[in-house]
PDB file of C-alpha atoms and ligand atoms in Angstrom:
ATOM      1  CA  MET Z 189      42.982  21.329  87.168  1.00  0.00           C
ATOM      2  CA  ALA Z 190      41.628  21.763  90.642  1.00  0.00           C
ATOM      3  CA  ASP Z 191      38.264  20.095  91.083  1.00  0.00           C
ATOM      4  CA  LEU Z 192      35.625  22.650  91.916  1.00  0.00           C
ATOM      5  CA  ASP Z 193      34.030  20.857  94.877  1.00  0.00           C
ATOM      6  CA  GLY Z 194      35.465  23.078  97.586  1.00  0.00           C
ATOM      7  CA  ALA Z 195      34.734  26.795  97.791  1.00  0.00           C
ATOM      8  CA  GLU Z 196      38.490  27.473  98.145  1.00  0.00           C
ATOM      9  CA  GLN Z 197      39.172  25.758  94.808  1.00  0.00           C
ATOM     10  CA  ARG Z 198      37.231  28.513  93.086  1.00  0.00           C
ATOM     11  CA  ILE Z 199      39.429  31.315  94.391  1.00  0.00           C
ATOM     12  CA  VAL Z 200      42.188  32.450  92.046  1.00  0.00           C
ATOM     13  CA  VAL Z 201      44.560  34.724  93.929  1.00  0.00           C
ATOM     14  CA  ALA Z 202      46.281  37.381  91.788  1.00  0.00           C
ATOM     15  CA  LEU Z 203      49.963  37.550  92.714  1.00  0.00           C
ATOM     16  CA  ASP Z 204      50.310  41.185  91.621  1.00  0.00           C
ATOM     17  CA  VAL Z 205      53.625  41.873  93.378  1.00  0.00           C
ATOM     18  CA  PRO Z 206      57.024  42.809  91.941  1.00  0.00           C
ATOM     19  CA  THR Z 207      59.243  40.032  93.314  1.00  0.00           C
ATOM     20  CA  ALA Z 208      59.270  36.250  93.400  1.00  0.00           C
ATOM     21  CA  GLU Z 209      59.975  36.435  97.153  1.00  0.00           C
ATOM     22  CA  GLU Z 210      56.754  38.358  97.811  1.00  0.00           C
ATOM     23  CA  ALA Z 211      54.812  36.002  95.535  1.00  0.00           C
ATOM     24  CA  CYS Z 212      56.240  32.983  97.397  1.00  0.00           C
ATOM     25  CA  GLU Z 213      55.261  34.529 100.717  1.00  0.00           C
ATOM     26  CA  ILE Z 214      51.645  35.009  99.566  1.00  0.00           C
ATOM     27  CA  ALA Z 215      51.509  31.519  98.023  1.00  0.00           C
ATOM     28  CA  SER Z 216      52.921  29.959 101.166  1.00  0.00           C
ATOM     29  CA  ASP Z 217      50.379  31.743 103.426  1.00  0.00           C
ATOM     30  CA  LEU Z 218      47.422  30.980 101.176  1.00  0.00           C
ATOM     31  CA  ARG Z 219      48.204  27.537  99.767  1.00  0.00           C
ATOM     32  CA  SER Z 220      45.455  25.829 101.799  1.00  0.00           C
ATOM     33  CA  HIS Z 221      42.936  28.643 101.366  1.00  0.00           C
ATOM     34  CA  VAL Z 222      42.813  29.241  97.595  1.00  0.00           C
ATOM     35  CA  GLY Z 223      42.600  27.053  94.484  1.00  0.00           C
ATOM     36  CA  VAL Z 224      44.785  28.718  91.855  1.00  0.00           C
ATOM     37  CA  LEU Z 225      47.790  31.095  91.765  1.00  0.00           C
ATOM     38  CA  LYS Z 226      47.582  33.771  89.078  1.00  0.00           C
ATOM     39  CA  ILE Z 227      50.811  35.186  87.686  1.00  0.00           C
ATOM     40  CA  GLY Z 228      50.156  38.405  85.785  1.00  0.00           C
ATOM     41  CA  LEU Z 229      52.216  40.889  83.831  1.00  0.00           C
ATOM     42  CA  GLU Z 230      53.696  42.726  86.815  1.00  0.00           C
ATOM     43  CA  LEU Z 231      55.260  39.624  88.342  1.00  0.00           C
ATOM     44  CA  LEU Z 232      56.193  38.129  84.980  1.00  0.00           C
ATOM     45  CA  MET Z 233      57.988  41.272  83.797  1.00  0.00           C
ATOM     46  CA  SER Z 234      59.830  41.834  87.059  1.00  0.00           C
ATOM     47  CA  ALA Z 235      60.675  38.279  88.084  1.00  0.00           C
ATOM     48  CA  GLY Z 236      60.807  36.579  84.653  1.00  0.00           C
ATOM     49  CA  VAL Z 237      59.158  33.330  83.550  1.00  0.00           C
ATOM     50  CA  GLU Z 238      61.373  31.463  86.014  1.00  0.00           C
ATOM     51  CA  VAL Z 239      58.820  32.600  88.618  1.00  0.00           C
ATOM     52  CA  VAL Z 240      56.424  29.955  87.253  1.00  0.00           C
ATOM     53  CA  ARG Z 241      58.859  27.212  88.330  1.00  0.00           C
ATOM     54  CA  GLN Z 242      59.313  28.929  91.693  1.00  0.00           C
ATOM     55  CA  MET Z 243      55.545  28.714  92.285  1.00  0.00           C
ATOM     56  CA  THR Z 244      55.294  25.018  91.374  1.00  0.00           C
ATOM     57  CA  PRO Z 245      56.335  23.625  94.815  1.00  0.00           C
ATOM     58  CA  PHE Z 246      53.188  25.134  96.393  1.00  0.00           C
ATOM     59  CA  GLY Z 247      51.227  22.422  94.618  1.00  0.00           C
ATOM     60  CA  LEU Z 248      48.497  24.711  93.259  1.00  0.00           C
ATOM     61  CA  PRO Z 249      47.486  25.062  89.601  1.00  0.00           C
ATOM     62  CA  ILE Z 250      48.986  28.149  87.960  1.00  0.00           C
ATOM     63  CA  PHE Z 251      47.110  30.606  85.753  1.00  0.00           C
ATOM     64  CA  LEU Z 252      49.575  32.537  83.591  1.00  0.00           C
ATOM     65  CA  ASP Z 253      47.580  35.684  82.801  1.00  0.00           C
ATOM     66  CA  GLY Z 254      49.808  36.778  79.910  1.00  0.00           C
ATOM     67  CA  LYS Z 255      46.885  38.277  77.921  1.00  0.00           C
ATOM     68  CA  PHE Z 256      48.565  37.504  74.595  1.00  0.00           C
ATOM     69  CA  HIS Z 257      47.517  39.784  71.717  1.00  0.00           C
ATOM     70  CA  ASP Z 258      49.743  39.517  68.639  1.00  0.00           C
ATOM     71  CA  ILE Z 259      49.810  37.897  65.198  1.00  0.00           C
ATOM     72  CA  PRO Z 260      48.712  34.225  65.203  1.00  0.00           C
ATOM     73  CA  THR Z 261      52.222  32.788  64.639  1.00  0.00           C
ATOM     74  CA  THR Z 262      53.756  34.719  67.514  1.00  0.00           C
ATOM     75  CA  VAL Z 263      50.882  33.808  69.829  1.00  0.00           C
ATOM     76  CA  ALA Z 264      51.165  30.133  68.801  1.00  0.00           C
ATOM     77  CA  HIS Z 265      54.883  30.099  69.698  1.00  0.00           C
ATOM     78  CA  ALA Z 266      54.247  31.843  73.008  1.00  0.00           C
ATOM     79  CA  SER Z 267      51.445  29.355  73.743  1.00  0.00           C
ATOM     80  CA  ARG Z 268      53.827  26.453  73.149  1.00  0.00           C
ATOM     81  CA  ALA Z 269      56.326  28.034  75.544  1.00  0.00           C
ATOM     82  CA  VAL Z 270      53.807  28.503  78.374  1.00  0.00           C
ATOM     83  CA  THR Z 271      52.494  24.971  77.851  1.00  0.00           C
ATOM     84  CA  ARG Z 272      56.017  23.602  78.339  1.00  0.00           C
ATOM     85  CA  LEU Z 273      56.219  25.574  81.607  1.00  0.00           C
ATOM     86  CA  GLY Z 274      53.385  23.368  82.895  1.00  0.00           C
ATOM     87  CA  VAL Z 275      50.800  26.056  83.651  1.00  0.00           C
ATOM     88  CA  SER Z 276      47.167  24.966  84.062  1.00  0.00           C
ATOM     89  CA  MET Z 277      45.573  28.009  82.373  1.00  0.00           C
ATOM     90  CA  PHE Z 278      46.729  30.959  80.305  1.00  0.00           C
ATOM     91  CA  SER Z 279      44.985  33.912  78.675  1.00  0.00           C
ATOM     92  CA  VAL Z 280      44.840  35.596  75.290  1.00  0.00           C
ATOM     93  CA  HIS Z 281      42.797  38.676  74.269  1.00  0.00           C
ATOM     94  CA  ALA Z 282      39.633  37.812  72.346  1.00  0.00           C
ATOM     95  CA  LEU Z 283      40.120  41.106  70.492  1.00  0.00           C
ATOM     96  CA  GLY Z 284      43.128  39.428  68.806  1.00  0.00           C
ATOM     97  CA  GLY Z 285      40.544  37.660  66.640  1.00  0.00           C
ATOM     98  CA  ARG Z 286      39.403  34.169  65.763  1.00  0.00           C
ATOM     99  CA  SER Z 287      42.507  33.026  63.934  1.00  0.00           C
ATOM    100  CA  MET Z 288      44.819  34.206  66.729  1.00  0.00           C
ATOM    101  CA  MET Z 289      42.700  32.404  69.346  1.00  0.00           C
ATOM    102  CA  ARG Z 290      42.535  29.233  67.256  1.00  0.00           C
ATOM    103  CA  SER Z 291      46.338  29.290  66.841  1.00  0.00           C
ATOM    104  CA  ALA Z 292      46.769  29.565  70.621  1.00  0.00           C
ATOM    105  CA  ALA Z 293      44.394  26.668  71.364  1.00  0.00           C
ATOM    106  CA  GLU Z 294      45.846  24.370  68.683  1.00  0.00           C
ATOM    107  CA  ALA Z 295      49.441  25.150  69.669  1.00  0.00           C
ATOM    108  CA  ALA Z 296      48.740  24.495  73.367  1.00  0.00           C
ATOM    109  CA  ARG Z 297      47.086  21.123  72.667  1.00  0.00           C
ATOM    110  CA  ASP Z 298      49.765  20.038  70.218  1.00  0.00           C
ATOM    111  CA  GLU Z 299      52.639  21.064  72.506  1.00  0.00           C
ATOM    112  CA  ALA Z 300      51.020  19.352  75.517  1.00  0.00           C
ATOM    113  CA  ALA Z 301      50.776  16.077  73.585  1.00  0.00           C
ATOM    114  CA  ARG Z 302      54.367  16.445  72.397  1.00  0.00           C
ATOM    115  CA  ALA Z 303      55.745  17.314  75.863  1.00  0.00           C
ATOM    116  CA  ARG Z 304      53.423  14.774  77.568  1.00  0.00           C
ATOM    117  CA  VAL Z 305      51.986  17.354  79.952  1.00  0.00           C
ATOM    118  CA  HIS Z 306      48.339  18.253  80.653  1.00  0.00           C
ATOM    119  CA  ALA Z 307      46.991  20.660  78.068  1.00  0.00           C
ATOM    120  CA  PRO Z 308      46.393  24.017  79.767  1.00  0.00           C
ATOM    121  CA  LEU Z 309      42.992  25.697  79.583  1.00  0.00           C
ATOM    122  CA  VAL Z 310      43.198  28.536  77.071  1.00  0.00           C
ATOM    123  CA  LEU Z 311      41.022  31.457  78.182  1.00  0.00           C
ATOM    124  CA  ALA Z 312      39.915  34.503  76.199  1.00  0.00           C
ATOM    125  CA  VAL Z 313      39.885  37.857  77.958  1.00  0.00           C
ATOM    126  CA  THR Z 314      36.760  39.610  76.647  1.00  0.00           C
ATOM    127  CA  ILE Z 315      36.584  43.277  77.732  1.00  0.00           C
ATOM    128  CA  LEU Z 316      38.809  44.243  80.648  1.00  0.00           C
ATOM    129  CA  THR Z 317      36.892  44.761  83.862  1.00  0.00           C
ATOM    130  CA  SER Z 318      38.450  48.243  84.164  1.00  0.00           C
ATOM    131  CA  VAL Z 319      36.780  49.321  80.888  1.00  0.00           C
ATOM    132  CA  ASP Z 320      33.246  50.715  81.096  1.00  0.00           C
ATOM    133  CA  GLU Z 321      30.828  51.481  78.264  1.00  0.00           C
ATOM    134  CA  ARG Z 322      31.954  55.103  77.889  1.00  0.00           C
ATOM    135  CA  THR Z 323      35.621  54.059  77.559  1.00  0.00           C
ATOM    136  CA  MET Z 324      34.701  51.244  75.180  1.00  0.00           C
ATOM    137  CA  ASN Z 325      32.595  53.524  72.929  1.00  0.00           C
ATOM    138  CA  ARG Z 326      34.724  56.679  73.021  1.00  0.00           C
ATOM    139  CA  ASP Z 327      38.291  55.423  73.258  1.00  0.00           C
ATOM    140  CA  LEU Z 328      38.138  51.973  71.684  1.00  0.00           C
ATOM    141  CA  HIS Z 329      35.482  52.963  69.111  1.00  0.00           C
ATOM    142  CA  ILE Z 330      33.478  49.811  69.838  1.00  0.00           C
ATOM    143  CA  SER Z 331      29.809  50.753  69.699  1.00  0.00           C
ATOM    144  CA  GLY Z 332      26.964  49.211  71.710  1.00  0.00           C
ATOM    145  CA  GLY Z 333      26.877  47.987  75.272  1.00  0.00           C
ATOM    146  CA  VAL Z 334      29.634  46.161  77.140  1.00  0.00           C
ATOM    147  CA  GLU Z 335      27.476  43.087  77.777  1.00  0.00           C
ATOM    148  CA  GLU Z 336      26.607  42.709  74.103  1.00  0.00           C
ATOM    149  CA  GLU Z 337      30.291  42.970  73.122  1.00  0.00           C
ATOM    150  CA  VAL Z 338      31.425  40.548  75.847  1.00  0.00           C
ATOM    151  CA  VAL Z 339      28.847  37.943  74.777  1.00  0.00           C
ATOM    152  CA  ALA Z 340      29.866  38.292  71.104  1.00  0.00           C
ATOM    153  CA  LEU Z 341      33.544  37.843  72.045  1.00  0.00           C
ATOM    154  CA  ALA Z 342      32.715  34.840  74.246  1.00  0.00           C
ATOM    155  CA  GLU Z 343      30.902  33.186  71.346  1.00  0.00           C
ATOM    156  CA  LEU Z 344      33.853  33.944  69.090  1.00  0.00           C
ATOM    157  CA  ALA Z 345      36.215  32.352  71.640  1.00  0.00           C
ATOM    158  CA  ALA Z 346      34.047  29.217  71.857  1.00  0.00           C
ATOM    159  CA  SER Z 347      33.936  28.911  68.075  1.00  0.00           C
ATOM    160  CA  ALA Z 348      37.743  29.268  67.952  1.00  0.00           C
ATOM    161  CA  GLY Z 349      38.095  26.232  70.254  1.00  0.00           C
ATOM    162  CA  LEU Z 350      39.033  27.996  73.488  1.00  0.00           C
ATOM    163  CA  ASP Z 351      38.271  26.412  76.863  1.00  0.00           C
ATOM    164  CA  GLY Z 352      36.807  29.439  78.560  1.00  0.00           C
ATOM    165  CA  VAL Z 353      36.600  33.181  78.951  1.00  0.00           C
ATOM    166  CA  VAL Z 354      37.583  35.888  81.398  1.00  0.00           C
ATOM    167  CA  ALA Z 355      34.836  38.453  81.937  1.00  0.00           C
ATOM    168  CA  SER Z 356      33.338  40.719  84.551  1.00  0.00           C
ATOM    169  CA  PRO Z 357      30.896  38.954  86.891  1.00  0.00           C
ATOM    170  CA  ARG Z 358      28.182  41.319  85.653  1.00  0.00           C
ATOM    171  CA  GLU Z 359      28.271  39.583  82.265  1.00  0.00           C
ATOM    172  CA  VAL Z 360      28.400  35.997  83.519  1.00  0.00           C
ATOM    173  CA  ARG Z 361      24.671  35.274  83.296  1.00  0.00           C
ATOM    174  CA  ALA Z 362      24.493  36.529  79.721  1.00  0.00           C
ATOM    175  CA  ILE Z 363      27.582  34.480  78.804  1.00  0.00           C
ATOM    176  CA  ARG Z 364      26.167  31.340  80.418  1.00  0.00           C
ATOM    177  CA  ARG Z 365      23.050  31.677  78.258  1.00  0.00           C
ATOM    178  CA  VAL Z 366      25.097  31.273  75.064  1.00  0.00           C
ATOM    179  CA  LEU Z 367      28.180  29.217  75.965  1.00  0.00           C
ATOM    180  CA  PRO Z 368      28.251  25.428  76.331  1.00  0.00           C
ATOM    181  CA  PRO Z 369      28.200  24.505  80.065  1.00  0.00           C
ATOM    182  CA  THR Z 370      31.658  22.945  79.763  1.00  0.00           C
ATOM    183  CA  MET Z 371      33.202  26.369  79.078  1.00  0.00           C
ATOM    184  CA  VAL Z 372      35.077  27.782  82.053  1.00  0.00           C
ATOM    185  CA  VAL Z 373      34.134  31.325  83.096  1.00  0.00           C
ATOM    186  CA  VAL Z 374      36.723  33.197  85.156  1.00  0.00           C
ATOM    187  CA  THR Z 375      35.714  36.525  86.696  1.00  0.00           C
ATOM    188  CA  PRO Z 376      38.019  39.245  87.994  1.00  0.00           C
ATOM    189  CA  GLY Z 377      36.493  42.492  89.245  1.00  0.00           C
ATOM    190  CA  VAL Z 378      35.227  40.622  92.288  1.00  0.00           C
ATOM    191  CA  ARG Z 379      34.921  42.581  95.504  1.00  0.00           C
ATOM    192  CA  PRO Z 380      33.645  41.320  98.875  1.00  0.00           C
ATOM    193  CA  ALA Z 381      31.295  43.887 100.482  1.00  0.00           C
ATOM    194  CA  TRP Z 382      34.089  44.856 102.895  1.00  0.00           C
ATOM    195  CA  ALA Z 383      36.651  45.729 100.166  1.00  0.00           C
ATOM    196  CA  ASP Z 384      37.447  48.865  98.106  1.00  0.00           C
ATOM    197  CA  ALA Z 385      36.619  48.792  94.387  1.00  0.00           C
ATOM    198  CA  ASP Z 386      40.138  50.150  93.538  1.00  0.00           C
ATOM    199  CA  ASP Z 387      40.288  50.643  89.727  1.00  0.00           C
ATOM    200  CA  GLN Z 388      37.686  47.938  88.972  1.00  0.00           C
ATOM    201  CA  LYS Z 389      34.488  49.338  87.467  1.00  0.00           C
ATOM    202  CA  ARG Z 390      32.105  46.409  86.881  1.00  0.00           C
ATOM    203  CA  THR Z 391      32.350  44.591  90.204  1.00  0.00           C
ATOM    204  CA  MET Z 392      30.237  42.041  92.112  1.00  0.00           C
ATOM    205  CA  THR Z 393      30.677  40.116  95.368  1.00  0.00           C
ATOM    206  CA  PRO Z 394      32.223  36.602  95.257  1.00  0.00           C
ATOM    207  CA  GLY Z 395      28.928  34.986  96.336  1.00  0.00           C
ATOM    208  CA  ASP Z 396      26.954  36.764  93.616  1.00  0.00           C
ATOM    209  CA  ALA Z 397      29.593  35.983  90.952  1.00  0.00           C
ATOM    210  CA  ILE Z 398      29.427  32.262  91.752  1.00  0.00           C
ATOM    211  CA  ALA Z 399      25.606  32.380  91.874  1.00  0.00           C
ATOM    212  CA  ALA Z 400      25.651  33.972  88.418  1.00  0.00           C
ATOM    213  CA  GLY Z 401      27.622  31.005  87.066  1.00  0.00           C
ATOM    214  CA  ALA Z 402      31.316  31.862  87.442  1.00  0.00           C
ATOM    215  CA  SER Z 403      33.638  28.826  87.646  1.00  0.00           C
ATOM    216  CA  TYR Z 404      36.416  30.828  89.329  1.00  0.00           C
ATOM    217  CA  VAL Z 405      36.704  34.273  90.923  1.00  0.00           C
ATOM    218  CA  VAL Z 406      39.981  36.184  90.587  1.00  0.00           C
ATOM    219  CA  ILE Z 407      40.777  38.278  93.636  1.00  0.00           C
ATOM    220  CA  GLY Z 408      43.932  40.294  94.154  1.00  0.00           C
ATOM    221  CA  ARG Z 409      44.129  43.297  96.453  1.00  0.00           C
ATOM    222  CA  PRO Z 410      41.206  42.444  98.772  1.00  0.00           C
ATOM    223  CA  ILE Z 411      43.101  39.253  99.741  1.00  0.00           C
ATOM    224  CA  THR Z 412      46.744  40.310  99.379  1.00  0.00           C
ATOM    225  CA  GLN Z 413      46.210  43.743 101.017  1.00  0.00           C
ATOM    226  CA  PRO Z 414      43.106  43.230 103.182  1.00  0.00           C
ATOM    227  CA  PRO Z 415      41.620  46.086 105.218  1.00  0.00           C
ATOM    228  CA  ALA Z 416      42.745  46.110 108.863  1.00  0.00           C
ATOM    229  CA  GLU Z 417      39.301  45.134 110.202  1.00  0.00           C
ATOM    230  CA  ILE Z 418      39.413  41.871 108.185  1.00  0.00           C
ATOM    231  CA  GLY Z 419      42.841  40.806 109.489  1.00  0.00           C
ATOM    232  CA  THR Z 420      45.444  38.837 107.548  1.00  0.00           C
ATOM    233  CA  SER Z 421      45.395  37.586 103.948  1.00  0.00           C
ATOM    234  CA  THR Z 422      44.426  34.169 105.291  1.00  0.00           C
ATOM    235  CA  ASP Z 423      41.460  35.704 107.145  1.00  0.00           C
ATOM    236  CA  ALA Z 424      40.404  37.507 103.966  1.00  0.00           C
ATOM    237  CA  ALA Z 425      40.643  34.311 101.864  1.00  0.00           C
ATOM    238  CA  ARG Z 426      38.683  32.405 104.512  1.00  0.00           C
ATOM    239  CA  SER Z 427      35.947  35.027 104.505  1.00  0.00           C
ATOM    240  CA  VAL Z 428      35.706  34.831 100.687  1.00  0.00           C
ATOM    241  CA  ALA Z 429      35.582  31.007 100.805  1.00  0.00           C
ATOM    242  CA  GLU Z 430      32.779  31.109 103.400  1.00  0.00           C
ATOM    243  CA  GLU Z 431      30.814  33.496 101.209  1.00  0.00           C
ATOM    244  CA  ILE Z 432      31.305  31.224  98.149  1.00  0.00           C
ATOM    245  CA  SER Z 433      30.345  28.199 100.198  1.00  0.00           C
ATOM    246  CA  ARG Z 434      27.077  29.835 101.295  1.00  0.00           C
ATOM    247  CA  SER Z 435      26.340  30.805  97.714  1.00  0.00           C
ATOM    248  CA  LEU Z 436      26.996  27.229  96.493  1.00  0.00           C
ATOM    249  CA  GLU Z 437      24.678  25.824  99.159  1.00  0.00           C
ATOM    250  CA  VAL Z 438      21.857  28.217  98.311  1.00  0.00           C
ATOM    251  CA  ASN Z 439      22.255  27.741  94.576  1.00  0.00           C
ATOM    252  CA  SER Z 440      22.961  24.008  94.399  1.00  0.00           C
ATOM    253  CA  PRO Z 441      20.222  21.907  92.803  1.00  0.00           C
ATOM    254  CA  THR Z 442      18.290  19.944  95.471  1.00  0.00           C
TER     255      THR Z 442
HETATM  256  O1  C5P K 154      43.430  43.387  92.771  1.00  0.00           O
HETATM  257  P1  C5P K 154      42.320  42.926  91.868  1.00  0.00           P
HETATM  258  O2  C5P K 154      41.350  41.981  92.540  1.00  0.00           O
HETATM  259  O3  C5P K 154      41.623  44.072  91.170  1.00  0.00           O
HETATM  260  O4  C5P K 154      43.074  42.063  90.744  1.00  0.00           O
HETATM  261  C1  C5P K 154      42.393  41.582  89.615  1.00  0.00           C
HETATM  262  C2  C5P K 154      43.335  40.822  88.743  1.00  0.00           C
HETATM  263  O5  C5P K 154      42.603  40.331  87.619  1.00  0.00           O
HETATM  264  C3  C5P K 154      44.499  41.627  88.190  1.00  0.00           C
HETATM  265  O6  C5P K 154      45.620  40.752  88.174  1.00  0.00           O
HETATM  266  C4  C5P K 154      44.087  41.976  86.767  1.00  0.00           C
HETATM  267  O7  C5P K 154      45.174  42.044  85.887  1.00  0.00           O
HETATM  268  C5  C5P K 154      43.210  40.759  86.401  1.00  0.00           C
HETATM  269  N1  C5P K 154      42.207  40.986  85.359  1.00  0.00           N
HETATM  270  C6  C5P K 154      41.241  41.973  85.439  1.00  0.00           C
HETATM  271  N2  C5P K 154      40.327  42.132  84.417  1.00  0.00           N
HETATM  272  C7  C5P K 154      40.357  41.310  83.363  1.00  0.00           C
HETATM  273  C8  C5P K 154      41.324  40.296  83.281  1.00  0.00           C
HETATM  274  C9  C5P K 154      42.233  40.150  84.323  1.00  0.00           C
HETATM  275  O8  C5P K 154      41.182  42.685  86.432  1.00  0.00           O
HETATM  276  N3  C5P K 154      39.431  41.421  82.421  1.00  0.00           N
END
């Protein structure tokens, strides 16, 4: 995995585009300005898993955000397959339960040893950053507050042997209070002050997310489709890195 010394290393760019060509273009422009390339469902379903191999030459770690949620055996087999692809991180839904998460983590470690590749970090998606309390209570029939549910799911993920969680930056502090410090916390729903919220509901700025304890921030549209006044994708990534850098300086122990 990327070491987290540089501010850029903490930026995960979401390649939410429909073709491998567009993804390659973004990766090529941003390779020196971000730390991780995230392949999500849109790109995976339109370009196929082959797109993972097409991203490898850019030399950046790959986060396959497959958000697996199925019976433990199926998730274990899928986890073996993504491990063989050589990704550095992949995601499963914590709402799939303890045994499903444990199957994913065990399968990834076992397959990595067998294929002699680095074991990928297995991350649990807690509650999607597009889901607010009203949606969670009314539509998903999960009572209580979002933060309480996210923290409970993060603890479940840790007890199932996962390496980290994906959660909104607004829940990072609460998660950090209960998770071991070695657990990775990845936060989407991150919006620089100059960007639109789009469909994200529980957002925070990159600087604040890192100050709260996020290991990585996931940013898609604000970097891949930046507002005209910010300039190119590279300018947008640079601005995010500067903000993270300032936050690291202010919050680093002296
Ligand atoms: O464009 P934007 O910055 O909103 O992209 C955020 C990315 O993070 C998307 O690829 C989305 O699928 C992903 N994500 C999320 N919320 C989660 C997990 C992943 O927005 N809880």
